[in-house]
PDB file of C-alpha atoms and ligand atoms in Angstrom:
ATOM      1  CA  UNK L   1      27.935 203.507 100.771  1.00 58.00           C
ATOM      2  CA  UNK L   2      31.381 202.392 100.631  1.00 65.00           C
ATOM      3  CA  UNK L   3      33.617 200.859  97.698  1.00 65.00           C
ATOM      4  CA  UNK L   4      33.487 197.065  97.995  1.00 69.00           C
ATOM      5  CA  UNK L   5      35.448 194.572  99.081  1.00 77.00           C
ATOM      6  CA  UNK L   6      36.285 196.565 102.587  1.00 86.00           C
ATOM      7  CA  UNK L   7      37.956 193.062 103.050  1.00 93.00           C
ATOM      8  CA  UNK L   8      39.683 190.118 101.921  1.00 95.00           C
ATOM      9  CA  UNK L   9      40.176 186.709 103.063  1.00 97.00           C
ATOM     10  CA  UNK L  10      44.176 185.030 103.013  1.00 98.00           C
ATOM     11  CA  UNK L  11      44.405 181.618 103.352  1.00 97.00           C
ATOM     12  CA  UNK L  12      47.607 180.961 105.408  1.00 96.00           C
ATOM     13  CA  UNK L  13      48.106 177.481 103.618  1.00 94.00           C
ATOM     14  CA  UNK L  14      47.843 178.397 100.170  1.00 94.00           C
ATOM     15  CA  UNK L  15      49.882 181.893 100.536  1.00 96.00           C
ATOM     16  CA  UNK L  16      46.659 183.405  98.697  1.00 96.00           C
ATOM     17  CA  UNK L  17      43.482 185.049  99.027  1.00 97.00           C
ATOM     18  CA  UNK L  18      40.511 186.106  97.624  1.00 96.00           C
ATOM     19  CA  UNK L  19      39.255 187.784  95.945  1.00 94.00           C
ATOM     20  CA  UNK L  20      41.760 189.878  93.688  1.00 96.00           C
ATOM     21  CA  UNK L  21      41.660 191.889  90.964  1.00 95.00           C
ATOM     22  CA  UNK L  22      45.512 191.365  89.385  1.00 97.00           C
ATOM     23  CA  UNK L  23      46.828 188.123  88.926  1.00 98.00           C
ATOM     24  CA  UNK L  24      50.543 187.977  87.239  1.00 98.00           C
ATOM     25  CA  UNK L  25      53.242 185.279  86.957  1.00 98.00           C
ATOM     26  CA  UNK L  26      57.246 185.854  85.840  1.00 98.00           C
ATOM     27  CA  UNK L  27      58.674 182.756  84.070  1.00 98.00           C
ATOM     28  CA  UNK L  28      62.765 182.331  83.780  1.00 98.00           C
ATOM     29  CA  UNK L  29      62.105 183.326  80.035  1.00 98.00           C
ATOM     30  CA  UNK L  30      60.634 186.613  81.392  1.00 98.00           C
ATOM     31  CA  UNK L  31      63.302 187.710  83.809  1.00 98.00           C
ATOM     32  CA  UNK L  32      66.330 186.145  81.906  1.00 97.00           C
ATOM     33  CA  UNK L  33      68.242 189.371  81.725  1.00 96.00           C
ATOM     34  CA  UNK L  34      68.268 189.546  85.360  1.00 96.00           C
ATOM     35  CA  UNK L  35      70.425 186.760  85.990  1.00 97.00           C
ATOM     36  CA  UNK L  36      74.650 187.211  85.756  1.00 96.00           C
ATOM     37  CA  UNK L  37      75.369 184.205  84.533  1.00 97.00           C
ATOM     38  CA  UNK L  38      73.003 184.010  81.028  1.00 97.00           C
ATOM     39  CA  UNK L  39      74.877 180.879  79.623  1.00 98.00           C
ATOM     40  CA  UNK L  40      73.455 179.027  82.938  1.00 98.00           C
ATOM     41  CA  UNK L  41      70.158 180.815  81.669  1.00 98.00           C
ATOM     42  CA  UNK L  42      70.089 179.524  78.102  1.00 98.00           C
ATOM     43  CA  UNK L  43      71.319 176.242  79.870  1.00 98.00           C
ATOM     44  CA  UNK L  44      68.484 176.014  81.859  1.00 98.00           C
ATOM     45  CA  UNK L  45      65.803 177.062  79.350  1.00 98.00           C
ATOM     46  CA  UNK L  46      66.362 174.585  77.027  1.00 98.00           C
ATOM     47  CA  UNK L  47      65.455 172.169  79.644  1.00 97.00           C
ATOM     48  CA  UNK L  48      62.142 173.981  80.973  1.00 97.00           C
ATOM     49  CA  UNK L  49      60.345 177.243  82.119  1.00 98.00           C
ATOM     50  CA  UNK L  50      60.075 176.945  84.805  1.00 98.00           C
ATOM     51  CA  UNK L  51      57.427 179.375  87.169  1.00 98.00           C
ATOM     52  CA  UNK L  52      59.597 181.977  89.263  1.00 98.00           C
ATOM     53  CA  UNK L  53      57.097 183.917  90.902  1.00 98.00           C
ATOM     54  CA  UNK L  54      53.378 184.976  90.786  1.00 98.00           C
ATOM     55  CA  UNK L  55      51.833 187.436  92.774  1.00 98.00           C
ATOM     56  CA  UNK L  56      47.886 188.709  93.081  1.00 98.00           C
ATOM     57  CA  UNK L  57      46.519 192.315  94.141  1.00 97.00           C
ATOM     58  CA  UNK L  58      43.635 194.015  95.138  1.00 96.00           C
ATOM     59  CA  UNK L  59      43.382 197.557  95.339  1.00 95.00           C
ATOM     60  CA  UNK L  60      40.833 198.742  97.986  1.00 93.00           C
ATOM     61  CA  UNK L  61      39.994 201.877  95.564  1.00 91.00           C
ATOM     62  CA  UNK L  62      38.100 204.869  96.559  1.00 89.00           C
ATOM     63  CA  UNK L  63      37.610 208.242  95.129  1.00 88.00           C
ATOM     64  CA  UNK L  64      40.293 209.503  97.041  1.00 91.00           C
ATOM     65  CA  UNK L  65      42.912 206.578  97.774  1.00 92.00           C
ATOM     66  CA  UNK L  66      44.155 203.227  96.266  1.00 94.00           C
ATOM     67  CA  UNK L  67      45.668 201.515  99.136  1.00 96.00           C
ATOM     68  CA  UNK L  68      46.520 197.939  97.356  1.00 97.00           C
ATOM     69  CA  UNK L  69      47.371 194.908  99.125  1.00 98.00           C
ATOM     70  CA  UNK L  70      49.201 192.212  97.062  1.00 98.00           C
ATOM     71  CA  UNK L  71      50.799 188.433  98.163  1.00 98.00           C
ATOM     72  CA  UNK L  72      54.300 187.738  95.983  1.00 98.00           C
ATOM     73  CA  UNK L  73      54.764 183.934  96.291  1.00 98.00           C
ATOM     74  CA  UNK L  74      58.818 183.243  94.696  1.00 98.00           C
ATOM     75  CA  UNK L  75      58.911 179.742  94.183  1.00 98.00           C
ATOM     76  CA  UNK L  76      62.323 177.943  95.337  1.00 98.00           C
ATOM     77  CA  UNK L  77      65.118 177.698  92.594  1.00 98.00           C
ATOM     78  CA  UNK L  78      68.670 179.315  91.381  1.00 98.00           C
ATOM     79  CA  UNK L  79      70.072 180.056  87.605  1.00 98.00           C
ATOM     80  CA  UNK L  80      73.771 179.913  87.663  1.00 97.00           C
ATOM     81  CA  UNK L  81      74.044 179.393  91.312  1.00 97.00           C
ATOM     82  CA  UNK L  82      71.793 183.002  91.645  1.00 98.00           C
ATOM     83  CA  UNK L  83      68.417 182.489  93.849  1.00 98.00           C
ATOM     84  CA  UNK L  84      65.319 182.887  92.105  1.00 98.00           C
ATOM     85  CA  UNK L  85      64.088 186.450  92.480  1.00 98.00           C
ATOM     86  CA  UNK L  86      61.605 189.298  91.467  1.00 98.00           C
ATOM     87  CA  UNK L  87      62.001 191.445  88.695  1.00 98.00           C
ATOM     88  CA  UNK L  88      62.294 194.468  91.390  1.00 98.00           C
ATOM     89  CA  UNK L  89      61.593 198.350  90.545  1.00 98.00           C
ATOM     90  CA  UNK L  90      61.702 201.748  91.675  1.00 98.00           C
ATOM     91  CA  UNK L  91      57.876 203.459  92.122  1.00 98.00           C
ATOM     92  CA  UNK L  92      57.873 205.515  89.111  1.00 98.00           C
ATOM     93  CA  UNK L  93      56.001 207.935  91.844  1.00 98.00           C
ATOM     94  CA  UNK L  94      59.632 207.994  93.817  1.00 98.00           C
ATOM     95  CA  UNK L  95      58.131 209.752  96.895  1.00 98.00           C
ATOM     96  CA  UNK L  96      55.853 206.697  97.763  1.00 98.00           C
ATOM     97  CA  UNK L  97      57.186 204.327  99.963  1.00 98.00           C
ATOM     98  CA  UNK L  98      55.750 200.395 100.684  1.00 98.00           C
ATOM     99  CA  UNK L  99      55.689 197.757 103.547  1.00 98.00           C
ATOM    100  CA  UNK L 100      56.761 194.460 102.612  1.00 99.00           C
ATOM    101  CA  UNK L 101      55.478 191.343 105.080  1.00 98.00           C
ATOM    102  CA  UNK L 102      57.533 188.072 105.234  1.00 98.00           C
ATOM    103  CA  UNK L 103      54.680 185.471 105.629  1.00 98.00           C
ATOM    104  CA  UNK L 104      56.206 182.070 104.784  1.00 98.00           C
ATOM    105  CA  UNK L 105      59.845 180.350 104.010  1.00 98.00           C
ATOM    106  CA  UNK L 106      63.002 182.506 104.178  1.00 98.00           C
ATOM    107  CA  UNK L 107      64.715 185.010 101.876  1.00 98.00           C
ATOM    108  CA  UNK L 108      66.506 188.783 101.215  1.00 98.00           C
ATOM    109  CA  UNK L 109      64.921 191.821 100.613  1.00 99.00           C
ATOM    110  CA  UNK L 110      66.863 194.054  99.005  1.00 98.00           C
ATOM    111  CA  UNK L 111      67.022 197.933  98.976  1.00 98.00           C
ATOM    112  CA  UNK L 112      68.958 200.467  97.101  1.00 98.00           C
ATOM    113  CA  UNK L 113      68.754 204.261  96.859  1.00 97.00           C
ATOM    114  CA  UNK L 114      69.138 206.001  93.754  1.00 94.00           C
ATOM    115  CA  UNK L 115      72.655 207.226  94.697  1.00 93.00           C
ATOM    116  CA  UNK L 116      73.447 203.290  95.170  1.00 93.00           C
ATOM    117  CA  UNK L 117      73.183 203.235  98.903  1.00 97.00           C
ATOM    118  CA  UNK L 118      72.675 199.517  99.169  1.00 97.00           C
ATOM    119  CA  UNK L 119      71.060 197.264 102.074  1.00 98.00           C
ATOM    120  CA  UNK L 120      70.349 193.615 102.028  1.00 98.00           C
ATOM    121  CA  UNK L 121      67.600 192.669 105.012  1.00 98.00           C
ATOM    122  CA  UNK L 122      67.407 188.773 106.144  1.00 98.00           C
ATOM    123  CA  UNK L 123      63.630 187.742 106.226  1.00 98.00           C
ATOM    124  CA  UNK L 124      62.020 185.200 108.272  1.00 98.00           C
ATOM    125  CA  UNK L 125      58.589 184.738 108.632  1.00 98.00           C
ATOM    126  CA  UNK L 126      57.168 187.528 110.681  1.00 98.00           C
ATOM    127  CA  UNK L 127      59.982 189.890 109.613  1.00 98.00           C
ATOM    128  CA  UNK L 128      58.053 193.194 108.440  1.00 98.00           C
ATOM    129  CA  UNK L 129      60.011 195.484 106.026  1.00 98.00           C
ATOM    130  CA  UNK L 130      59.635 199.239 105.433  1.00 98.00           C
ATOM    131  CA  UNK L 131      60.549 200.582 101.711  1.00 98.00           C
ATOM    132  CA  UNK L 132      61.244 203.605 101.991  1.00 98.00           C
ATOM    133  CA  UNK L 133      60.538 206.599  98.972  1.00 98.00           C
ATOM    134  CA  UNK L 134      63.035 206.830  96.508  1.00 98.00           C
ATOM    135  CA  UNK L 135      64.308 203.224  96.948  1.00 98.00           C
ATOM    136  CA  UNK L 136      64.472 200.266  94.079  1.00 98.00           C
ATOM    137  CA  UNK L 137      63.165 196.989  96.354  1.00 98.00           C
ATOM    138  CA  UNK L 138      64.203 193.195  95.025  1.00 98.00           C
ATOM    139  CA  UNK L 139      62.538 189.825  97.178  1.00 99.00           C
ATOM    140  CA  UNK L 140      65.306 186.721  97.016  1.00 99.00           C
ATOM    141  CA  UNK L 141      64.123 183.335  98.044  1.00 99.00           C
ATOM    142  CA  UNK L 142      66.988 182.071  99.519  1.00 98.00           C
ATOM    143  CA  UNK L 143      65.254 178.753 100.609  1.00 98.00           C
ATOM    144  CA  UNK L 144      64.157 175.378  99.608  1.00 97.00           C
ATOM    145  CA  UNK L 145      61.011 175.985 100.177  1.00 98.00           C
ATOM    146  CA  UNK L 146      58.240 179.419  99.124  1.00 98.00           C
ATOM    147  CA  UNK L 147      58.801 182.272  99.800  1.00 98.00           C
ATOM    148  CA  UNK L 148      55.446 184.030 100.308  1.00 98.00           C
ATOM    149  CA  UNK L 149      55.439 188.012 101.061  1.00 98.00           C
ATOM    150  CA  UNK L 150      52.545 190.778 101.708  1.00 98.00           C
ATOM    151  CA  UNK L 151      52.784 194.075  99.966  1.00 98.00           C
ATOM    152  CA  UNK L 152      50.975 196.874 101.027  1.00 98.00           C
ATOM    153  CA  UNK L 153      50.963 200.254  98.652  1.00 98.00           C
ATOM    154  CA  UNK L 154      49.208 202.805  96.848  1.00 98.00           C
ATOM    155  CA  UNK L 155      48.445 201.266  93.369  1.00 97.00           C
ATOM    156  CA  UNK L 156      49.379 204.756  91.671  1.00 97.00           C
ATOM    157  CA  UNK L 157      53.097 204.449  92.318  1.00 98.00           C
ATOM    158  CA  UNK L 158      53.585 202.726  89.753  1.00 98.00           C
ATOM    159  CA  UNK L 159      56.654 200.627  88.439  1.00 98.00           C
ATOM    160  CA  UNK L 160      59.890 202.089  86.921  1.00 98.00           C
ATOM    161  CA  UNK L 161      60.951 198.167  86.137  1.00 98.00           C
ATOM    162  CA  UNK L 162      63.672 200.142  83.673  1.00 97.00           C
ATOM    163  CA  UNK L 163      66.282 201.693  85.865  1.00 94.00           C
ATOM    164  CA  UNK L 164      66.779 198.316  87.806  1.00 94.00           C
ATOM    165  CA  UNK L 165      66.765 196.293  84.178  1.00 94.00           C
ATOM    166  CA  UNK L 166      69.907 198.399  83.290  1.00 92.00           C
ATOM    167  CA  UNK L 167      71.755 198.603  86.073  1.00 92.00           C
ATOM    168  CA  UNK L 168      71.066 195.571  88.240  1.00 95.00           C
ATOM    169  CA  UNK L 169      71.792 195.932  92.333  1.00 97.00           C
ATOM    170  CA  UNK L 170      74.826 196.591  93.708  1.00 97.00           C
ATOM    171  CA  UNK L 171      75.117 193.346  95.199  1.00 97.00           C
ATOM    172  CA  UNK L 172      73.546 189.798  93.642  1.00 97.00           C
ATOM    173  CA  UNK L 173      72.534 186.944  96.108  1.00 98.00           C
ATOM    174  CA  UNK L 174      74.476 183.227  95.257  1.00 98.00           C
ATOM    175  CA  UNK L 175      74.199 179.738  97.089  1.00 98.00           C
ATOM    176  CA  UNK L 176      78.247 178.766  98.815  1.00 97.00           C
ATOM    177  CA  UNK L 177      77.946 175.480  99.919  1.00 95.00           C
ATOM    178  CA  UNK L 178      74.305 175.999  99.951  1.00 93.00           C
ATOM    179  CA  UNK L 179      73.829 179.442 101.963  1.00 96.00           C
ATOM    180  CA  UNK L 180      73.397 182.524 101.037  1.00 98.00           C
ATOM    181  CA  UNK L 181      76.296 185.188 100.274  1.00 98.00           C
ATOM    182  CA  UNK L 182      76.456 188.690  98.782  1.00 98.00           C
ATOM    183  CA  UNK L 183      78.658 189.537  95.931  1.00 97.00           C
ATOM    184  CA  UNK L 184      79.419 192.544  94.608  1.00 96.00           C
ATOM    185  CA  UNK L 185      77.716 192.970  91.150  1.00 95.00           C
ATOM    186  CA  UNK L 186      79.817 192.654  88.529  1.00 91.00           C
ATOM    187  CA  UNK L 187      78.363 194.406  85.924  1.00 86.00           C
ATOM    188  CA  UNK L 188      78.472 197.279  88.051  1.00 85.00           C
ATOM    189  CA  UNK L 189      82.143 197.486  87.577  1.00 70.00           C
ATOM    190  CA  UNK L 190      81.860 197.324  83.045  1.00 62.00           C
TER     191      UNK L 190
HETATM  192  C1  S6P U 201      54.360 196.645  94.055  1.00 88.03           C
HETATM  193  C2  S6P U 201      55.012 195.653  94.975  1.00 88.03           C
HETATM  194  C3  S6P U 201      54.818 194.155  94.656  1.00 88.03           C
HETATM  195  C4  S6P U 201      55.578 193.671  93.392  1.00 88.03           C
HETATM  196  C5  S6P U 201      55.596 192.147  93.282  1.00 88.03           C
HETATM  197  C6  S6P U 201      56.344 191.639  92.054  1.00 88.03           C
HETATM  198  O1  S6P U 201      54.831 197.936  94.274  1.00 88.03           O
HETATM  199  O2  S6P U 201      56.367 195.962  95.218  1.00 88.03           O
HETATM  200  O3  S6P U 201      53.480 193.855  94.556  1.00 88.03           O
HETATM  201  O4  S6P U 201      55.027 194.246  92.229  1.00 88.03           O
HETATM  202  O5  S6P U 201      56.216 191.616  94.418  1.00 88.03           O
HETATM  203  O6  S6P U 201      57.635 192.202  91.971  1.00 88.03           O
HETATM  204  P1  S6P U 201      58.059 193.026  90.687  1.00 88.03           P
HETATM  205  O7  S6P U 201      59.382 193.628  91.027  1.00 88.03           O
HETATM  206  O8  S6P U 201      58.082 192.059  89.548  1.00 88.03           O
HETATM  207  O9  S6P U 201      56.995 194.077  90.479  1.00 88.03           O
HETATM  208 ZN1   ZN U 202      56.943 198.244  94.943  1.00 88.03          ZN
END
């Protein structure tokens, strides 16, 4: 009658849940382009790899609709004094927009338009985020602890990983005396 599973089961301790269909992880060696400073990155790869984040998903598919719900969990950490991060992306369908879900430790989402409107948004857990169409969306962990986050989205948006590869956000997120400050991105300004 209808498509299964009509539900899922998240286990509050473990920032997981089964079961899921998509399982992915990003390792520094993955996402080392990201990062400003790349001689902290080379630095910090010849000591290890370490896990940045993983994050599982489970579309509830039907003929009609794809409505996917996903749990990012960044793991705590900085390269060159930059917060560990996710890879963050435009939908390469631009029009569909996504609701984000702070569940656990504390961090920055952050939002930019394609005409470089930029917004950073503080996340605690319980903060719930709206991503609007048409805007690139990046999670920060800017604590010592995980930083575990629901997603909830149509599977067929898609991910247009490319634009924000090239161009980076406007603004990066670094520890000062161990908090959290915006800079303006400097290879914006090359
Ligand atoms: C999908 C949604 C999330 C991310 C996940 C990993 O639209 O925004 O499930 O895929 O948080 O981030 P990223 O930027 O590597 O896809
Ligand atoms: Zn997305």
């Amino acid at each position: 009658m209808f498509p299964l599973p009509l539900s899922l089961q998240y286990d509050f301790t473990r920032g997981s849940f089964t079961p899921f269909e998509h399982y992915s992880e990003r390792r520094l060696s993955d996402l080392a382009e990201l990062f400003h400073d790349q001689e902290a990155v080379r630095r910090a790869l010849k000591r290890d790899d370490p896990l940045v984040y993983d994050w599982r998903a489970q579309p509830f598919q039907t003929p009609e609709s794809d409505l996917t719900f996903g749990v990012t969990r960044i793991y705590p950490g900085q390269v060159g004094g930059e917060y560990f991060m996710t890879r963050g992306h435009f939908h390469l369908q631009r029009a569909l927009p996504e609701i984000y879900f702070c569940l656990q430790g504390t961090g920055m989402l952050l939002l930019e338009s394609e005409a470089g409107a930029f917004q950073a948004v503080t996340w605690t857990p319980g903060t719930v985020s709206h991503i609007p169409p048409h805007t690139a969306h990046r999670a920060v962990n800017t604590g010592d602890t995980i930083l575990v986050f629901a997603a909830v989205y149509q599977q067929s948006a898609g991910h247009d990983y490319k634009t924000v590869a090239q161009r980076g956000f406007a603004q990066l997120v670094v520890a000062r005396e161990g908090k959290p400050v915006l800079v303006a991105n400097p290879r914006r300004g090359e």
